[in-house]
Short mmCIF file of C-alpha atoms and ligand atoms in Angstrom, two decimals:
data_model
loop_
_atom_site.label_atom_id
_atom_site.label_comp_id
_atom_site.label_asym_id
_atom_site.label_seq_id
_atom_site.Cartn_x
_atom_site.Cartn_y
_atom_site.Cartn_z
CA MET T 290 173.20 91.56 69.92
CA ASP T 291 173.70 94.90 71.75
CA ILE T 292 176.73 96.75 70.49
CA PRO T 293 178.85 98.47 73.62
CA ASP T 294 178.62 102.35 73.58
CA ARG T 295 182.69 102.21 73.61
CA GLN T 296 182.43 100.57 70.16
CA PHE T 297 179.48 102.17 68.66
CA TYR T 298 180.94 105.73 69.64
CA ASP T 299 184.59 105.03 68.43
CA LYS T 300 183.03 103.84 65.17
CA VAL T 301 181.05 107.43 64.79
CA ALA T 302 184.31 109.41 65.67
CA THR T 303 186.60 107.42 63.58
CA LYS T 304 184.19 107.74 60.40
CA PHE T 305 183.32 111.61 60.63
CA GLY T 306 186.18 112.82 62.88
CA SER T 307 183.87 113.74 65.62
CA TYR T 308 180.20 112.88 67.21
CA LYS T 309 177.89 112.59 64.11
CA GLY T 310 177.79 113.33 60.49
CA LYS T 311 177.19 116.43 58.63
CA GLU T 312 173.57 115.75 58.63
CA ARG T 313 171.09 118.57 57.47
CA TYR T 314 167.91 118.84 59.24
CA THR T 315 165.57 121.76 60.97
CA SER T 316 163.84 121.46 64.19
CA ARG T 317 160.32 122.55 65.05
CA PHE T 318 159.36 123.47 68.71
CA SER T 319 155.90 123.60 69.90
CA ASN T 320 156.81 125.49 73.24
CA ARG T 321 161.04 126.10 73.41
CA ASP T 322 164.02 124.23 72.43
CA PRO T 323 164.92 121.77 75.03
CA GLU T 324 168.71 121.79 74.07
CA GLU T 325 168.88 125.90 74.32
CA PHE T 326 167.20 125.87 77.48
CA PHE T 327 169.46 123.07 79.05
CA LEU T 328 172.48 124.93 78.01
CA LYS T 329 170.84 128.47 79.61
CA GLN T 330 170.02 126.36 82.75
CA LEU T 331 173.99 125.09 82.78
CA ILE T 332 175.03 128.71 82.45
CA GLU T 333 173.07 129.76 84.96
CA TYR T 334 173.95 127.54 87.55
CA ALA T 335 177.51 128.01 86.61
CA ASN T 336 180.31 130.21 88.17
CA LYS T 337 184.21 130.91 87.99
CA ASN T 338 184.56 129.06 91.49
CA LYS T 339 182.56 125.84 90.38
CA VAL T 340 184.40 122.41 89.03
CA ALA T 341 182.11 120.68 87.26
CA LEU T 342 181.63 116.95 85.89
CA ASP T 343 180.67 116.31 82.18
CA ILE T 344 179.63 112.75 81.96
CA GLY T 345 179.55 111.52 78.38
CA CYS T 346 181.54 114.58 76.77
CA ALA T 347 181.79 112.54 73.46
CA ASP T 348 183.59 114.84 71.20
CA GLY T 349 183.92 117.67 73.79
CA ARG T 350 182.37 120.56 71.59
CA SER T 351 179.73 121.53 74.34
CA THR T 352 182.28 121.27 77.05
CA LEU T 353 184.03 123.68 75.53
CA LYS T 354 181.24 125.89 74.74
CA VAL T 355 180.72 126.16 78.23
CA SER T 356 184.17 126.13 79.90
CA LYS T 357 184.09 129.64 80.23
CA TYR T 358 181.72 129.80 82.82
CA PHE T 359 183.52 127.51 85.17
CA ARG T 360 186.84 127.23 86.85
CA GLN T 361 187.24 123.98 85.56
CA ILE T 362 185.42 121.33 84.20
CA LEU T 363 186.78 117.43 84.27
CA ALA T 364 185.14 115.75 81.12
CA ILE T 365 184.97 111.60 80.61
CA ASP T 366 184.01 109.50 78.02
CA ILE T 367 184.59 105.77 77.53
CA SER T 368 185.32 106.32 73.87
CA SER T 369 188.95 107.02 73.36
CA GLN T 370 188.23 108.13 69.57
CA MET T 371 185.73 110.69 70.68
CA LEU T 372 188.20 111.84 73.28
CA LYS T 373 190.53 112.14 70.71
CA ALA T 374 188.41 114.44 68.69
CA ALA T 375 187.45 116.59 72.18
CA LYS T 376 191.34 116.82 72.32
CA ARG T 377 191.79 118.10 68.83
CA PHE T 378 189.15 120.85 69.63
CA GLN T 379 190.76 122.02 72.74
CA THR T 380 193.93 122.67 70.84
CA GLU T 381 192.38 124.44 68.15
CA GLN T 382 190.29 126.65 70.80
CA LYS T 383 193.04 127.00 72.86
CA VAL T 384 191.16 125.94 75.92
CA SER T 385 193.04 125.54 79.33
CA ASN T 386 190.53 124.74 81.71
CA VAL T 387 188.93 121.55 80.59
CA VAL T 388 190.93 118.05 81.34
CA PHE T 389 189.37 115.27 78.69
CA GLN T 390 189.89 111.88 80.46
CA GLU T 391 189.13 108.50 79.55
CA ALA T 392 186.79 107.06 82.43
CA ASP T 393 183.81 104.22 82.80
CA ALA T 394 180.74 106.46 84.26
CA GLU T 395 179.83 103.38 86.44
CA LYS T 396 183.40 103.43 87.99
CA LEU T 397 184.13 107.37 88.44
CA PRO T 398 187.92 108.17 89.39
CA PHE T 399 187.34 111.24 91.76
CA GLN T 400 187.22 111.71 95.40
CA ASP T 401 184.00 111.54 97.28
CA LYS T 402 181.94 115.15 97.35
CA TYR T 403 184.37 116.44 94.93
CA PHE T 404 182.38 118.43 92.63
CA ASP T 405 180.30 121.43 92.88
CA LEU T 406 177.94 120.79 89.63
CA ILE T 407 177.44 117.39 87.38
CA TYR T 408 175.89 117.13 84.27
CA SER T 409 174.95 114.85 81.81
CA ARG T 410 174.22 116.22 78.33
CA ARG T 411 172.69 112.80 76.59
CA GLY T 412 174.97 110.97 78.19
CA PRO T 413 175.15 108.41 80.95
CA SER T 414 173.64 109.00 84.29
CA PRO T 415 174.95 106.56 86.72
CA TYR T 416 173.15 108.35 89.77
CA ALA T 417 174.64 106.16 92.54
CA GLU T 418 178.10 107.26 91.52
CA ILE T 419 177.09 110.77 91.06
CA THR T 420 175.89 110.83 94.41
CA SER T 421 179.18 110.14 95.92
CA VAL T 422 181.23 112.39 94.06
CA ILE T 423 178.75 115.54 94.19
CA LYS T 424 179.04 118.11 97.21
CA GLN T 425 176.41 118.57 99.28
CA GLY T 426 174.34 121.37 97.85
CA GLY T 427 176.08 121.13 94.57
CA TYR T 428 173.92 120.68 91.49
CA TYR T 429 173.12 117.95 88.83
CA LEU T 430 171.63 118.56 85.43
CA GLU T 431 170.63 116.44 82.78
CA ILE T 432 169.25 116.25 79.50
CA CYS T 433 168.36 112.79 78.26
CA ILE T 434 166.46 111.18 75.87
CA GLY T 435 162.48 110.72 76.47
CA GLU T 436 160.55 107.39 76.48
CA LYS T 437 158.52 108.54 73.19
CA ASP T 438 161.76 109.66 70.98
CA ALA T 439 161.43 108.57 67.53
CA LYS T 440 158.96 105.88 68.44
CA GLU T 441 157.05 105.83 64.90
CA LEU T 442 160.64 104.96 63.64
CA LYS T 443 161.56 102.14 65.81
CA GLU T 444 158.13 100.95 64.86
CA VAL T 445 158.91 100.67 61.43
CA PHE T 446 162.49 98.91 62.43
CA VAL T 447 160.69 96.89 64.88
CA ARG T 448 163.89 97.45 67.13
CA GLY T 449 165.99 100.36 68.93
CA GLN T 450 166.89 102.19 71.86
CA GLY T 451 164.10 101.73 74.50
CA PHE T 452 162.39 100.16 72.06
CA GLY T 453 158.31 99.07 73.22
CA GLU T 454 158.95 101.05 76.92
CA TRP T 455 156.70 103.82 75.46
CA ASP T 456 154.67 104.17 78.83
CA ILE T 457 157.62 104.15 81.29
CA SER T 458 157.95 107.70 81.93
CA VAL T 459 161.67 108.69 82.21
CA ALA T 460 160.64 111.81 83.74
CA GLU T 461 159.28 110.14 86.20
CA THR T 462 161.66 107.19 87.08
CA LYS T 463 164.40 109.78 87.07
CA SER T 464 163.21 112.09 89.58
CA ASN T 465 162.14 109.09 91.82
CA ASN T 466 165.46 107.51 91.58
CA LEU T 467 167.53 110.86 92.31
CA LYS T 468 165.12 111.89 95.62
CA LYS T 469 165.82 108.23 96.92
CA LEU T 470 169.59 109.17 96.44
CA GLY T 471 168.85 112.65 98.61
CA PHE T 472 168.65 114.68 95.62
CA LYS T 473 165.78 117.70 95.57
CA THR T 474 164.40 117.77 92.05
CA ILE T 475 164.11 121.69 91.06
CA PHE T 476 162.40 121.15 87.36
CA VAL T 477 161.70 118.21 85.60
CA HIS T 478 160.07 118.54 82.39
CA ASP T 479 159.30 116.60 78.96
CA TYR T 480 159.85 118.35 75.41
CA PHE T 481 158.07 117.24 72.62
CA TYR T 482 158.92 118.44 69.21
CA SER T 483 160.13 117.53 65.38
CA ASP T 484 162.96 117.52 63.29
CA ILE T 485 162.74 117.75 59.64
CA TYR T 486 165.11 116.23 57.04
CA PRO T 487 165.37 117.50 53.60
CA ASP T 488 165.67 114.15 51.76
CA VAL T 489 166.90 110.34 52.20
CA GLU T 490 170.35 110.98 52.27
CA ASN T 491 170.36 113.59 54.90
CA PHE T 492 168.29 111.38 57.26
CA ASP T 493 170.21 108.18 56.35
CA LEU T 494 173.46 110.09 57.59
CA PHE T 495 171.87 111.22 60.81
CA LEU T 496 171.07 107.36 61.35
CA GLN T 497 174.46 106.56 60.71
CA GLY T 498 175.90 108.69 63.90
CA VAL T 499 173.14 108.45 66.67
CA PRO T 500 172.85 105.32 69.05
CA ILE T 501 168.76 105.00 68.26
CA PHE T 502 169.76 101.66 66.23
CA LYS T 503 173.74 100.90 67.25
CA ASP T 504 173.66 98.57 64.34
CA PHE T 505 172.19 100.57 61.68
CA ASP T 506 173.37 99.27 58.41
CA SER T 507 172.43 101.63 55.23
CA GLU T 508 172.09 98.78 53.13
CA LYS T 509 170.53 96.01 55.13
CA ASP T 510 167.97 98.89 56.60
CA LYS T 511 167.43 100.46 53.26
CA GLU T 512 163.64 98.90 53.13
CA PHE T 513 163.08 100.20 56.73
CA VAL T 514 164.20 103.48 55.79
CA LEU T 515 162.14 103.83 52.78
CA SER T 516 158.96 102.59 54.43
CA TYR T 517 159.13 105.20 57.32
CA VAL T 518 160.14 107.73 54.69
CA GLN T 519 156.67 107.00 52.78
CA LYS T 520 154.98 107.05 56.45
CA MET T 521 156.48 110.65 57.47
CA LYS T 522 156.81 112.70 54.24
CA VAL T 523 156.09 116.22 54.98
CA ALA T 524 156.09 118.91 52.55
CA ASN T 525 159.75 120.08 53.05
CA GLY T 526 160.99 116.69 53.96
CA ILE T 527 160.97 113.54 56.30
CA LYS T 528 159.80 114.25 59.91
CA LEU T 529 160.97 112.84 62.91
CA LYS T 530 159.16 112.82 66.52
CA ARG T 531 161.74 113.45 69.21
CA HIS T 532 161.43 113.54 72.85
CA ARG T 533 163.56 114.89 75.44
CA VAL T 534 163.53 115.25 79.43
CA VAL T 535 165.48 117.85 81.15
CA ILE T 536 165.94 117.63 85.09
CA VAL T 537 167.75 120.00 87.62
CA ALA T 538 168.37 118.39 90.84
CA GLU T 539 170.16 119.57 94.08
CA LYS T 540 172.25 117.40 96.29
CA LEU T 541 170.47 117.97 100.02
C1 SAM I 640 174.97 110.95 72.92
S1 SAM I 640 176.90 111.07 73.55
C2 SAM I 640 176.86 112.96 74.50
C3 SAM I 640 177.45 113.64 73.57
C4 SAM I 640 178.03 114.90 74.12
N1 SAM I 640 177.63 114.90 75.76
C5 SAM I 640 177.69 116.05 73.92
O1 SAM I 640 176.96 117.46 74.58
O2 SAM I 640 177.73 116.14 72.36
C6 SAM I 640 177.05 109.92 74.59
C7 SAM I 640 178.26 109.75 75.06
O3 SAM I 640 178.39 108.74 76.21
C8 SAM I 640 179.54 108.11 76.15
N2 SAM I 640 179.28 107.08 76.85
C9 SAM I 640 178.58 106.03 76.79
N3 SAM I 640 179.08 104.99 78.15
C10 SAM I 640 179.50 105.50 79.01
C11 SAM I 640 180.15 105.06 79.97
N4 SAM I 640 179.95 104.02 80.69
N5 SAM I 640 181.40 105.89 80.78
C12 SAM I 640 181.71 107.24 79.92
N6 SAM I 640 181.03 107.26 78.62
C13 SAM I 640 180.29 106.85 78.27
C14 SAM I 640 179.65 107.77 74.92
O4 SAM I 640 181.03 107.41 74.44
C15 SAM I 640 179.36 109.06 74.12
O5 SAM I 640 180.13 109.81 73.63
#
């Protein structure tokens, strides 16, 4: 049975007090860090006159980080527990130009052509809704999970997010869909890299906080974890191959 996102992310925020736990890992990039690149792009397309929409803001830490580059950011999420954490971080950081709001990305509660810029950082990407609420000439930026992300791990578990869809290119599918909706894609790129977890405890903590297996259970899945660790053990820990896609598009 698939666990709804709201339930999964509420559970994560309640357990860890924010998005994800405090697992330790290091990343190895063959080219550039896609998250860092996405952030740079977001800042490049931002300015102090723009109103932005952040879809699936989770605990809001990344929203607050870029807020100073915009006039305002409206940040939505479906998980009330994540938003509770986001508002706590907002109060601590005394940021006044971000509005966190509980809303479903599939039914965006905003006026047509309202936003100068819309982005999703590993959140939902409801293209039809985005098309309605973005201004003409507005920018859409997204970083999302690629089809080959954690493939070897999912093969050991014989389940997981996007299991078996290894050959359906996320980059190609998404850019085709955006073009059909009147966007011009400025940038679409796949990024492959590895994360290294120092030990099983940190790897297990990571798996508890991400939706690779929304039904992950440390006890029930112990055999799978150990079998994966056996297979992907490297000198300094446990290797996990990652795949991200970054997209930048303009609404014509
Ligand atoms: C991987 S997290 C996003 C992380 C966040 N953007 C960041 O930069 O740290 C995905 C988020 O999308 C939210 N989400 C999932 N489905 C949603 C929906 N239909 N509407 C709004 N938010 C949704 C989840 O609750 C979760 O907080």
